[in-house]
mmCIF file of C-alpha atoms and ligand atoms in Angstrom:
data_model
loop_
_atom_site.group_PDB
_atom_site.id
_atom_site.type_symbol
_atom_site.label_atom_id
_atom_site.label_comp_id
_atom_site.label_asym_id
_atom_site.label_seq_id
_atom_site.Cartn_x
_atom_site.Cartn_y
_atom_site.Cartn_z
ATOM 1 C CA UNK T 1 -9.152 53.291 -15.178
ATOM 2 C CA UNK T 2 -9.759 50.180 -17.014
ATOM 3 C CA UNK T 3 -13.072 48.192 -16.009
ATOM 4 C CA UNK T 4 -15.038 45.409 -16.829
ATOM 5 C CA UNK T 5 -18.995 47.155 -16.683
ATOM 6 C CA UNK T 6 -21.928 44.817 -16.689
ATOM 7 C CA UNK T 7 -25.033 47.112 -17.980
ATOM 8 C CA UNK T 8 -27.595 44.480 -18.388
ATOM 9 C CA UNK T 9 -27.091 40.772 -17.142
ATOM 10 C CA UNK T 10 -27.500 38.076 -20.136
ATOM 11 C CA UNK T 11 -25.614 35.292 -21.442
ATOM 12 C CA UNK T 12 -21.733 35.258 -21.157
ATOM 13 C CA UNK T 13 -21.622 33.765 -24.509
ATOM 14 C CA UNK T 14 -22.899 36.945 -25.717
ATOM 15 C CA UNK T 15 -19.850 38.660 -24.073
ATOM 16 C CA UNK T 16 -22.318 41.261 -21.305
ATOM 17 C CA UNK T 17 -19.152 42.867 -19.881
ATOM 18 C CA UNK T 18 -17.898 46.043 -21.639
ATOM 19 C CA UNK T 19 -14.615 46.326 -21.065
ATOM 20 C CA UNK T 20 -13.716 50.181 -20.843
ATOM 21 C CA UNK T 21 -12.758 53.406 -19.478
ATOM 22 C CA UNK T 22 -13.969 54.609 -16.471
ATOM 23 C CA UNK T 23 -13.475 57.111 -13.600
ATOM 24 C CA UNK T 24 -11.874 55.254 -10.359
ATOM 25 C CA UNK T 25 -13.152 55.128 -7.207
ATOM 26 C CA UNK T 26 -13.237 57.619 -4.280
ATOM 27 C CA UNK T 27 -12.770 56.396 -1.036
ATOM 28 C CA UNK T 28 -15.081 57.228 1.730
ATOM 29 C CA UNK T 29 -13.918 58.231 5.218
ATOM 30 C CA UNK T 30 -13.563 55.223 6.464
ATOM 31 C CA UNK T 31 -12.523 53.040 2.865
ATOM 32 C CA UNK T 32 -9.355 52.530 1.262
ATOM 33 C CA UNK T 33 -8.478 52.899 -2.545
ATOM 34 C CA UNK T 34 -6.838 49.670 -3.528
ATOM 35 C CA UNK T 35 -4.982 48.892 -6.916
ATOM 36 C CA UNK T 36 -5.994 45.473 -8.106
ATOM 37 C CA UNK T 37 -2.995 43.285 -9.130
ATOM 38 C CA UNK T 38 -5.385 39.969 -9.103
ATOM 39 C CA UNK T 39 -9.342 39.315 -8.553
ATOM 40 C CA UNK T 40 -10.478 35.623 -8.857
ATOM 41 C CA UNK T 41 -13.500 34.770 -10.799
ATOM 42 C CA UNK T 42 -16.244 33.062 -9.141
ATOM 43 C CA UNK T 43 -19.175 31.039 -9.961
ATOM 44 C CA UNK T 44 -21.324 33.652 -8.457
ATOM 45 C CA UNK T 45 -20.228 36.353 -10.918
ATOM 46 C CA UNK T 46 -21.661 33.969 -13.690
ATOM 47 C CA UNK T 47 -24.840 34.480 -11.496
ATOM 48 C CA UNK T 48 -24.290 37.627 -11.200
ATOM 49 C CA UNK T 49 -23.873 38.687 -15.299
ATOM 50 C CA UNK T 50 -26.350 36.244 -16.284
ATOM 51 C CA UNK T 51 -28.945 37.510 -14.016
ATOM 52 C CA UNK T 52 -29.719 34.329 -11.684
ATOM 53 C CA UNK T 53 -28.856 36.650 -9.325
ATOM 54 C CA UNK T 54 -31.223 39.667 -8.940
ATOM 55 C CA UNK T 55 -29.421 42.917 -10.804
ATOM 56 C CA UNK T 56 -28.969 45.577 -7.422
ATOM 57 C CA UNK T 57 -26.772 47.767 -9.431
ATOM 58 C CA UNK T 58 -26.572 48.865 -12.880
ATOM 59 C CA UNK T 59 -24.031 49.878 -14.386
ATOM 60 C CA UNK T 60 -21.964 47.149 -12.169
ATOM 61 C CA UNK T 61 -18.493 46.595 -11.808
ATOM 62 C CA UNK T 62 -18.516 42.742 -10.656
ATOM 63 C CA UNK T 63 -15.988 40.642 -9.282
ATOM 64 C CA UNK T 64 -14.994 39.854 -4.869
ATOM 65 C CA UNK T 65 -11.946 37.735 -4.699
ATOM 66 C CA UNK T 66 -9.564 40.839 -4.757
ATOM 67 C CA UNK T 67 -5.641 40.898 -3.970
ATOM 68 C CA UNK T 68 -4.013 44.484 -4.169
ATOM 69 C CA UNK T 69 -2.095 47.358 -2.746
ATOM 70 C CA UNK T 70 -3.683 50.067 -0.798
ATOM 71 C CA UNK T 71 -2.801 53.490 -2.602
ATOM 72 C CA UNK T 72 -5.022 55.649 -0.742
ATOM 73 C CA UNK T 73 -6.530 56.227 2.426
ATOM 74 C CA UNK T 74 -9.840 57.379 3.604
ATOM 75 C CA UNK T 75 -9.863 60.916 6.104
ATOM 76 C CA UNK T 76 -10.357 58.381 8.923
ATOM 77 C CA UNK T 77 -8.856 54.817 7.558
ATOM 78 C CA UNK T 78 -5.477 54.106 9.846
ATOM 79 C CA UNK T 79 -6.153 50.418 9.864
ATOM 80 C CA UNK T 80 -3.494 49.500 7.287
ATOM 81 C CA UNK T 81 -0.431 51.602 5.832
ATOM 82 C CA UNK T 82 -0.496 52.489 2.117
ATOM 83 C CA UNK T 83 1.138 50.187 0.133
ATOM 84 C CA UNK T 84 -0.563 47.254 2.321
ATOM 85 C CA UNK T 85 -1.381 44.105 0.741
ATOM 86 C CA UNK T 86 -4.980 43.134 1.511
ATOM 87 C CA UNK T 87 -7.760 41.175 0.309
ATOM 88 C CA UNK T 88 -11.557 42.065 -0.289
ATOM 89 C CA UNK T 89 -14.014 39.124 -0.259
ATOM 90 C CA UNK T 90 -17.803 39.368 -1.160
ATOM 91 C CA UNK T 91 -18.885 40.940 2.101
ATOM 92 C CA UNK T 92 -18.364 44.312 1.640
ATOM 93 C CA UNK T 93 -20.148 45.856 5.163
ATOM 94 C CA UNK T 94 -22.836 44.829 7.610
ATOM 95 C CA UNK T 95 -24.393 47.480 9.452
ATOM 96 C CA UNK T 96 -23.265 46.137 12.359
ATOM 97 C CA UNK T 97 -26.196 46.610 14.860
ATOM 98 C CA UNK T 98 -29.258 43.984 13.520
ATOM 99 C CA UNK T 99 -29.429 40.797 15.618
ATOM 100 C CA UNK T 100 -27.656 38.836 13.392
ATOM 101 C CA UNK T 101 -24.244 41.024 13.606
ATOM 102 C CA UNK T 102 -24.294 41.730 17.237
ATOM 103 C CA UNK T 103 -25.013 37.958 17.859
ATOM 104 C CA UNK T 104 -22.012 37.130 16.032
ATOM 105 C CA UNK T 105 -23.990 35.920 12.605
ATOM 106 C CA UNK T 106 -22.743 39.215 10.296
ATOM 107 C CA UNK T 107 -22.990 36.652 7.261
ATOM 108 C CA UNK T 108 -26.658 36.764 8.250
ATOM 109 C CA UNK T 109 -26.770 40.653 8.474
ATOM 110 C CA UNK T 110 -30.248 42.416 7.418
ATOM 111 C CA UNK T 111 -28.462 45.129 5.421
ATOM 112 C CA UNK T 112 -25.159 43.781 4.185
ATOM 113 C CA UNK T 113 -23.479 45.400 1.206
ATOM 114 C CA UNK T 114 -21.637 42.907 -1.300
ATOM 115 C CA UNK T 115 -18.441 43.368 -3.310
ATOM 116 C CA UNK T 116 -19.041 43.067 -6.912
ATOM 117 C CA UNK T 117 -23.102 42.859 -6.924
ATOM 118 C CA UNK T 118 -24.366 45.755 -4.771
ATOM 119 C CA UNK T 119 -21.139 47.580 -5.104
ATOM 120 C CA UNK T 120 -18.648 47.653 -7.645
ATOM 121 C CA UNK T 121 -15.803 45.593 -7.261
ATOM 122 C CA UNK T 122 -12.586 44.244 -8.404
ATOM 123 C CA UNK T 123 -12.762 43.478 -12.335
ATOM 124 C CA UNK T 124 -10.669 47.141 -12.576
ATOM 125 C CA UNK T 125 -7.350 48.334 -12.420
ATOM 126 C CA UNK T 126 -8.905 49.934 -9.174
ATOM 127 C CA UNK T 127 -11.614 49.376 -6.208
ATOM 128 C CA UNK T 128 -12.480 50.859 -2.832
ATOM 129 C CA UNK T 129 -13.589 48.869 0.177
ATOM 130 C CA UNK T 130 -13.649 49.674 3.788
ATOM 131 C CA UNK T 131 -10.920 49.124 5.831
ATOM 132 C CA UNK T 132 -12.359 46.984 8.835
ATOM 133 C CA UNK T 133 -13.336 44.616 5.849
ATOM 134 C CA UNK T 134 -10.077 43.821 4.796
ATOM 135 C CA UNK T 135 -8.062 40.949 4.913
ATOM 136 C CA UNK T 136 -4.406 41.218 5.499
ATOM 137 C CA UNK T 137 -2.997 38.403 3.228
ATOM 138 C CA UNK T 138 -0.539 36.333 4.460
ATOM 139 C CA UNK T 139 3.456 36.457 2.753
ATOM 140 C CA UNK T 140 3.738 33.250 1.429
ATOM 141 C CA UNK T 141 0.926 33.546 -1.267
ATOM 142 C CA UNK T 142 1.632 35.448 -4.345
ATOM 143 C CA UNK T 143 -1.255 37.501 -5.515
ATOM 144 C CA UNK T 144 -2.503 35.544 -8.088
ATOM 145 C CA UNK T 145 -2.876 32.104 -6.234
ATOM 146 C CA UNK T 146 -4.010 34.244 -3.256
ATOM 147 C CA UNK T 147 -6.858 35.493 -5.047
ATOM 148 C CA UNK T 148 -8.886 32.054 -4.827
ATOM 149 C CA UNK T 149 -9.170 31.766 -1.456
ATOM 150 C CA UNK T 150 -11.136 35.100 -0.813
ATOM 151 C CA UNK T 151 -14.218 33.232 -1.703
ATOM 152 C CA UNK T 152 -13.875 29.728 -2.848
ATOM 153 C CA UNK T 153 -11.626 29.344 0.029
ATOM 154 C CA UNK T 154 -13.068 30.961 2.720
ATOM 155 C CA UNK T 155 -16.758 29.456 1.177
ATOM 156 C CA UNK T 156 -15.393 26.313 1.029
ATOM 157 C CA UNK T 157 -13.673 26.296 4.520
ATOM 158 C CA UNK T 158 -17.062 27.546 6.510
ATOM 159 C CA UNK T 159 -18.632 24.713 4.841
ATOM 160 C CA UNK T 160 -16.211 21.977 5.924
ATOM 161 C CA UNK T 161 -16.965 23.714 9.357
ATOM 162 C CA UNK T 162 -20.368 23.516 9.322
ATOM 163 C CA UNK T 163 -20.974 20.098 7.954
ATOM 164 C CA UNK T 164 -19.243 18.923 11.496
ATOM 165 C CA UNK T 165 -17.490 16.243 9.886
ATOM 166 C CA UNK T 166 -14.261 15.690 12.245
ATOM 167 C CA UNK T 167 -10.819 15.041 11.616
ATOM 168 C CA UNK T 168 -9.967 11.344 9.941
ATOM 169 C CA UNK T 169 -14.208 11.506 8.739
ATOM 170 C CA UNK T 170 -15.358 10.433 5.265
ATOM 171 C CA UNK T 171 -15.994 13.521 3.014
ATOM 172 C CA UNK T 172 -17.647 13.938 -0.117
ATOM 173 C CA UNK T 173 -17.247 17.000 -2.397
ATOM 174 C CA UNK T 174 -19.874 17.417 -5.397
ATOM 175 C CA UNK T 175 -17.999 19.518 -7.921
ATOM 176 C CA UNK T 176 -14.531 20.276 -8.096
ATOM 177 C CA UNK T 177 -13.966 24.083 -9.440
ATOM 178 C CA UNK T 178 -12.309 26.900 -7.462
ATOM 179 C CA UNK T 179 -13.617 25.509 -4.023
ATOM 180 C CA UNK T 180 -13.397 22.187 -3.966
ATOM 181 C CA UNK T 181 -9.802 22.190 -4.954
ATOM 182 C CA UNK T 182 -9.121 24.627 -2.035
ATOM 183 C CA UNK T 183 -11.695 22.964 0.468
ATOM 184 C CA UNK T 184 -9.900 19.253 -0.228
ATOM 185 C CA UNK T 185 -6.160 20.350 0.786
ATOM 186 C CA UNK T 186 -8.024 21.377 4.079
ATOM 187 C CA UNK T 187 -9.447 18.441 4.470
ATOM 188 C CA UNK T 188 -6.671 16.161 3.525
ATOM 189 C CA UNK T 189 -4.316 18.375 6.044
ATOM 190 C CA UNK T 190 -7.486 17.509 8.710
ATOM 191 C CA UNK T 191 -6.430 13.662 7.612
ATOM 192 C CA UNK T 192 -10.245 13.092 5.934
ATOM 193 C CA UNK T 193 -10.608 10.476 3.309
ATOM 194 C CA UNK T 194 -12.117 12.891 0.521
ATOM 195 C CA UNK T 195 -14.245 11.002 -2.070
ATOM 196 C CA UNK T 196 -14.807 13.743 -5.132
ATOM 197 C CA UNK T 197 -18.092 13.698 -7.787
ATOM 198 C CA UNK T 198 -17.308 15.665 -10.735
ATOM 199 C CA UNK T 199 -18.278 15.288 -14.441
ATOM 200 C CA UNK T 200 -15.169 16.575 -15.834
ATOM 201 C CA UNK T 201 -12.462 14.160 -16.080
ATOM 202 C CA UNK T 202 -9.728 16.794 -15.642
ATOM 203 C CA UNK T 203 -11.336 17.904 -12.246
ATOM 204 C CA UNK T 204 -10.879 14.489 -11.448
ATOM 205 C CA UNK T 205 -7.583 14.234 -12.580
ATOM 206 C CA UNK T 206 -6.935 17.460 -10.649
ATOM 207 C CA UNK T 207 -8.833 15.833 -7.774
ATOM 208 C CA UNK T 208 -6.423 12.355 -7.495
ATOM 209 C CA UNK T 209 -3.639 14.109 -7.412
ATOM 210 C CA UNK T 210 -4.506 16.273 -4.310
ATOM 211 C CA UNK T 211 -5.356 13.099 -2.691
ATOM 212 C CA UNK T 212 -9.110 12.070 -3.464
ATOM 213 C CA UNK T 213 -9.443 8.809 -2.502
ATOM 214 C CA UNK T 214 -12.424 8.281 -4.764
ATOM 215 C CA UNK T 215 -13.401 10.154 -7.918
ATOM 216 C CA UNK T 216 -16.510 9.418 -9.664
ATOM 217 C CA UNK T 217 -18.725 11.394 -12.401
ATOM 218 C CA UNK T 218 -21.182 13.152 -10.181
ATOM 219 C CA UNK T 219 -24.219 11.056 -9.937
ATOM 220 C CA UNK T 220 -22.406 8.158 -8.900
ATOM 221 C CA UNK T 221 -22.068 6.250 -5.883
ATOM 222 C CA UNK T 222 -19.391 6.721 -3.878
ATOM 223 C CA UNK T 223 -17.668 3.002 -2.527
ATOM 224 C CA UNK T 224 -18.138 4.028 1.447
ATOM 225 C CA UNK T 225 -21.127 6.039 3.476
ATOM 226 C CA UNK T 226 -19.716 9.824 3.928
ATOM 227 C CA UNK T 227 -19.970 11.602 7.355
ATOM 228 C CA UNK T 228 -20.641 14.708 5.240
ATOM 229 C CA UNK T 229 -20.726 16.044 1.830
ATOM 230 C CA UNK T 230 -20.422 19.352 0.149
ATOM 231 C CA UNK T 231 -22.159 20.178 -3.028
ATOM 232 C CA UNK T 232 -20.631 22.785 -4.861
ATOM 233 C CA UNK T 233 -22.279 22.521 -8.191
ATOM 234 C CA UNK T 234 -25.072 24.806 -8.671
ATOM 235 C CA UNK T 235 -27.446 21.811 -9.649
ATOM 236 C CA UNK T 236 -30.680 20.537 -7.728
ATOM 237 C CA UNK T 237 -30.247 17.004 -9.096
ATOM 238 C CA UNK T 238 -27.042 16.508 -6.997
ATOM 239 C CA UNK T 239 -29.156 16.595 -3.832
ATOM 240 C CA UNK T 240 -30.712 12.848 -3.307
ATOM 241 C CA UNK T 241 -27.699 11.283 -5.120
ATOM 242 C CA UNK T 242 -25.454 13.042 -1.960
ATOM 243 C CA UNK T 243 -28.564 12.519 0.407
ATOM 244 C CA UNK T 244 -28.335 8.608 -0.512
ATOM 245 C CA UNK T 245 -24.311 8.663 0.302
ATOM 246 C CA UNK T 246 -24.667 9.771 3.436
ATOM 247 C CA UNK T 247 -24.107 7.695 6.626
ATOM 248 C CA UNK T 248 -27.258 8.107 9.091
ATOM 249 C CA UNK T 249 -26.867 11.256 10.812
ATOM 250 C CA UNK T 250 -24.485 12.813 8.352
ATOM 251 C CA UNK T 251 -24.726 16.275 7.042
ATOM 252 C CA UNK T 252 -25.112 17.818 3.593
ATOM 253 C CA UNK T 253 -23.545 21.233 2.754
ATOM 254 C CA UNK T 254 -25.106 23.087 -0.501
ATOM 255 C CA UNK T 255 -22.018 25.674 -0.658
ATOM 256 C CA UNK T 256 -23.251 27.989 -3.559
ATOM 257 C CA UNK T 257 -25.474 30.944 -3.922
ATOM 258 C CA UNK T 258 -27.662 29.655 -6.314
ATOM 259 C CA UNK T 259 -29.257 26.354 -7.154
ATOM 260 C CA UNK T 260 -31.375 25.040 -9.766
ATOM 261 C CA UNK T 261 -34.675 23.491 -8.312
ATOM 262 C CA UNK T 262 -33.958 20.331 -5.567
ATOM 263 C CA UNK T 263 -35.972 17.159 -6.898
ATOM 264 C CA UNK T 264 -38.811 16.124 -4.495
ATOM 265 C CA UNK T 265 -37.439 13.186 -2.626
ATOM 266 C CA UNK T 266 -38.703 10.343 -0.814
ATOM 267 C CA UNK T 267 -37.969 11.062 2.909
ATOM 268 C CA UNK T 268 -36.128 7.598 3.623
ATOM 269 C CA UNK T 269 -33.509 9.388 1.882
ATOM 270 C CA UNK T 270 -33.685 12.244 4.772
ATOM 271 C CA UNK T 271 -34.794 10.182 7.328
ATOM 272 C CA UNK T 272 -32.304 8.557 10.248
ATOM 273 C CA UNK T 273 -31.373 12.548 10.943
ATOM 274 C CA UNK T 274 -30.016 13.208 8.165
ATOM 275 C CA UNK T 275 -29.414 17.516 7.653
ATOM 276 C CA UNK T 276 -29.060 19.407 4.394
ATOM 277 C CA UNK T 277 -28.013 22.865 5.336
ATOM 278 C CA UNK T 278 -27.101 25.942 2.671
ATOM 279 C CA UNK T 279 -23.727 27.999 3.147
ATOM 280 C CA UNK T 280 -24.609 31.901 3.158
ATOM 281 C CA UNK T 281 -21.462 34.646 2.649
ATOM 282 C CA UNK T 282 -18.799 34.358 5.591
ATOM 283 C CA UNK T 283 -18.023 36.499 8.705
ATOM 284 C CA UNK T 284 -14.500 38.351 9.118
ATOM 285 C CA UNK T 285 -13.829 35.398 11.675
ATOM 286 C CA UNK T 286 -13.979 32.827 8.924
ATOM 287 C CA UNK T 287 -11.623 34.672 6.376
ATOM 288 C CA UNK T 288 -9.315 35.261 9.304
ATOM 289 C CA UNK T 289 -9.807 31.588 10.796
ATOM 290 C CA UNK T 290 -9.219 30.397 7.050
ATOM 291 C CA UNK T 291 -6.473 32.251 6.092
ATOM 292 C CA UNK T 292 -4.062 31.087 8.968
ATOM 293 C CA UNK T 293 -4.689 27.608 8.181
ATOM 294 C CA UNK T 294 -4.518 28.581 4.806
ATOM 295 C CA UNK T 295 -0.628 29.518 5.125
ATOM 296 C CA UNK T 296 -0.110 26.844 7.538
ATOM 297 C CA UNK T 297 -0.724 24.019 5.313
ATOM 298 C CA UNK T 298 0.631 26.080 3.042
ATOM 299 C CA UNK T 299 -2.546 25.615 0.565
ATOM 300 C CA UNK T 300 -1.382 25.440 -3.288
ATOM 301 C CA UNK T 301 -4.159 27.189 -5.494
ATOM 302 C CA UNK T 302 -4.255 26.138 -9.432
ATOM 303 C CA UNK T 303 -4.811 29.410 -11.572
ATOM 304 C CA UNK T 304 -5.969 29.568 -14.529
ATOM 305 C CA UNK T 305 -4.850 33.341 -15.613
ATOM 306 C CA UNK T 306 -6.661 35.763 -18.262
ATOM 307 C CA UNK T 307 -6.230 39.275 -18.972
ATOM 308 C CA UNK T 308 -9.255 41.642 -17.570
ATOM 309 C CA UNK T 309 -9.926 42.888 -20.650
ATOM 310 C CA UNK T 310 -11.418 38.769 -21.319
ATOM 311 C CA UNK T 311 -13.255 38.858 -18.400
ATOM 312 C CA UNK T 312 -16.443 37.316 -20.673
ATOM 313 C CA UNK T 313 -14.188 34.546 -21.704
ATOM 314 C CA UNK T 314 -12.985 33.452 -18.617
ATOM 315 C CA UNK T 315 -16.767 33.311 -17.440
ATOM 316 C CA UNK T 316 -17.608 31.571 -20.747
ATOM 317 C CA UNK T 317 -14.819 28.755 -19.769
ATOM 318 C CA UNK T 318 -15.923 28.340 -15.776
ATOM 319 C CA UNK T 319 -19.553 28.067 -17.704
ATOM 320 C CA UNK T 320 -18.412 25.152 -19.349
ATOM 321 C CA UNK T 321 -16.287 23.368 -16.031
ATOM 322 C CA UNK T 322 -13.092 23.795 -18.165
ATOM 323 C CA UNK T 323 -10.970 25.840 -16.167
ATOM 324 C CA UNK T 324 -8.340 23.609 -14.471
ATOM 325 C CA UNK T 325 -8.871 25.058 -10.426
ATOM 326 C CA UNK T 326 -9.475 28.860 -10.525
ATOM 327 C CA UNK T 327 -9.784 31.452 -13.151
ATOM 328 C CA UNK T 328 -8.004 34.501 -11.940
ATOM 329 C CA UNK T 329 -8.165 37.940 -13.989
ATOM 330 C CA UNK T 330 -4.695 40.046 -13.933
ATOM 331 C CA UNK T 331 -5.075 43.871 -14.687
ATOM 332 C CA UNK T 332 -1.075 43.974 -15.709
ATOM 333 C CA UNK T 333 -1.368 42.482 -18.461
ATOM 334 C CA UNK T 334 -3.590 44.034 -20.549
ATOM 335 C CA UNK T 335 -2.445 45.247 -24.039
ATOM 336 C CA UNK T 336 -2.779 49.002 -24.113
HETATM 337 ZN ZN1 ZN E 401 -26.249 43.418 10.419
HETATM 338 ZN ZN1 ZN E 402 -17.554 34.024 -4.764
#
């Protein structure tokens, strides 16, 4: 099969990803062979093949925000029928039995496997996951814009949960990529007033017209006090410009993986109960939770769509905050 292989993590401009031919997957007993028709690219597969991210497999086949057809099935997989549509998100397996799983924290879980980093995953024409880790995906999305919302939706959903903010609060989002332009229509549909810090003017662009009521280059000051805020960009500084928005009380999500170094700050900015909390992986319950609402609303993804075999260039691109909502790679079309 055709595959996207990371042997040593450097640069994207230097183009790390080989694209080439490699043997596909077996499944296990209990995995299913799936043929990608879509896998999202994510911020954390720039940390990931640049090496912010600690290397835990080499050679790697990266990539978690997979939508495709199940073509085989493990001796004991009878979860899904073959030709099933499913999705397979960044957490591959838990072990199921530390504290964290069995007390209903598997995003916590002591020895969790993860799609695309300590396993290969879904920048191939094929990948194999097990079955209880699947997500069925809902009709209404075509692959492509479905692909999105297997991490920068679901990431950007358990945030907006875990910031507390209610319905009709005043939320501020701190980049606008893949998961803030998912993470807003669930807001908006929750009737928040979102107020949107990006640097890129066609994020903000993007932003007004799903319904920001504010947009402003990200240091700025937003015109009202926020109940909560999610920072998406993967950049320290953010943190006391979002810490000084906030109303007293009010939460602070950091929703990424990685983060360049926090500024010290002076603790009036903390002060008056003020919480900065970090976002780590998802359970099942979340993906599931996220997407129902998902096709409720319905959510509308922007894609941004590149062959596999440019896998470097659409990291190059989300490097440089120029793709316009989510950069989604598409096995199909790749010239043979
Ligand atoms: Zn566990
Ligand atoms: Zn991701």
């Amino acid at each position: 099969m055709n595959a996207c292989v990371l042997r040593n993590p450097a640069p994207v401009e230097t183009a790390p990803l080989q694209f080439m031919d490699v043997p596909a997957p077996e499944p296990g007993p209990d995995q299913v062979l799936v043929r990608v028709r879509s896998c999202g690219v994510c911020r954390t597969d720039l940390h990931v093949v640049e090496g912010e991210l600690p290397p835990r497999k080499s050679p790697l086949i990266p990539g978690h925000q997979v939508v495709g057809v199940i073509e085989r099935l493990g001796q004991k997989a009878e979860r899904f029928p073959l030709g099933s549509r499913v999705g397979i998100a960044w957490l591959h397996q838990t072990d199921g039995t530390c504290s964290y799983c069995r007390g209903g924290m598997e995003n916590l879980c002591d020895k969790p496997a993860f799609t695309g980093y300590t396993v290969d995953g879904g920048y191939a024409e094929y990948v194999v996951a097990p079955e209880q880790f699947l997500y069925p995906i809902p009709e209404s999305f075509p692959d492509q814009q479905a692909a999105p919302l297997l991490c920068a939706g679901i990431i950007g959903f358990r945030s907006l949960r875990l910031s507390g903010i209610a319905a009709g609060g005043r939320l501020g989002l701190y980049g606008f990529g893949a998961a803030g332009h998912v993470a807003i229509q669930v807001a908006r549909h929750w009737d928040m007033e979102v107020y949107v810090a990006t640097r890129d003017a066609r994020h903000q662009r993007l932003a007004l017209e799903l319904g920001a009521s504010w947009v402003g280059g990200t240091l700025a000051e937003p015109p009202a006090k926020l109940d909560a805020a999610i920072i998406f960009a993967p950049a320290g500084e953010i943190v006391p410009a979002a810490l000084a928005a906030l109303r007293k009380g009010g939460t602070l999500v950091l929703g990424g993986i990685h983060m360049s170094p926090i500024p010290s700050l002076d603790y009036s900015l903390l002060y008056q109960e003020r919480v900065i909390r970090s976002v780590a992986n998802n359970t099942r319950r979340d993906g599931e939770d996220f997407l129902r609402v998902a096709a409720e609303i319905p959510i509308r993804t922007r894609v941004q769509l590149f062959p596999l075999s440019e896998a470097n260039r659409a990291l190059q691109i989300l490097k440089n905050d120029a793709v316009s909502g989510a950069a989604v790679l598409v096995p199909d079309v790749v010239a043979r």
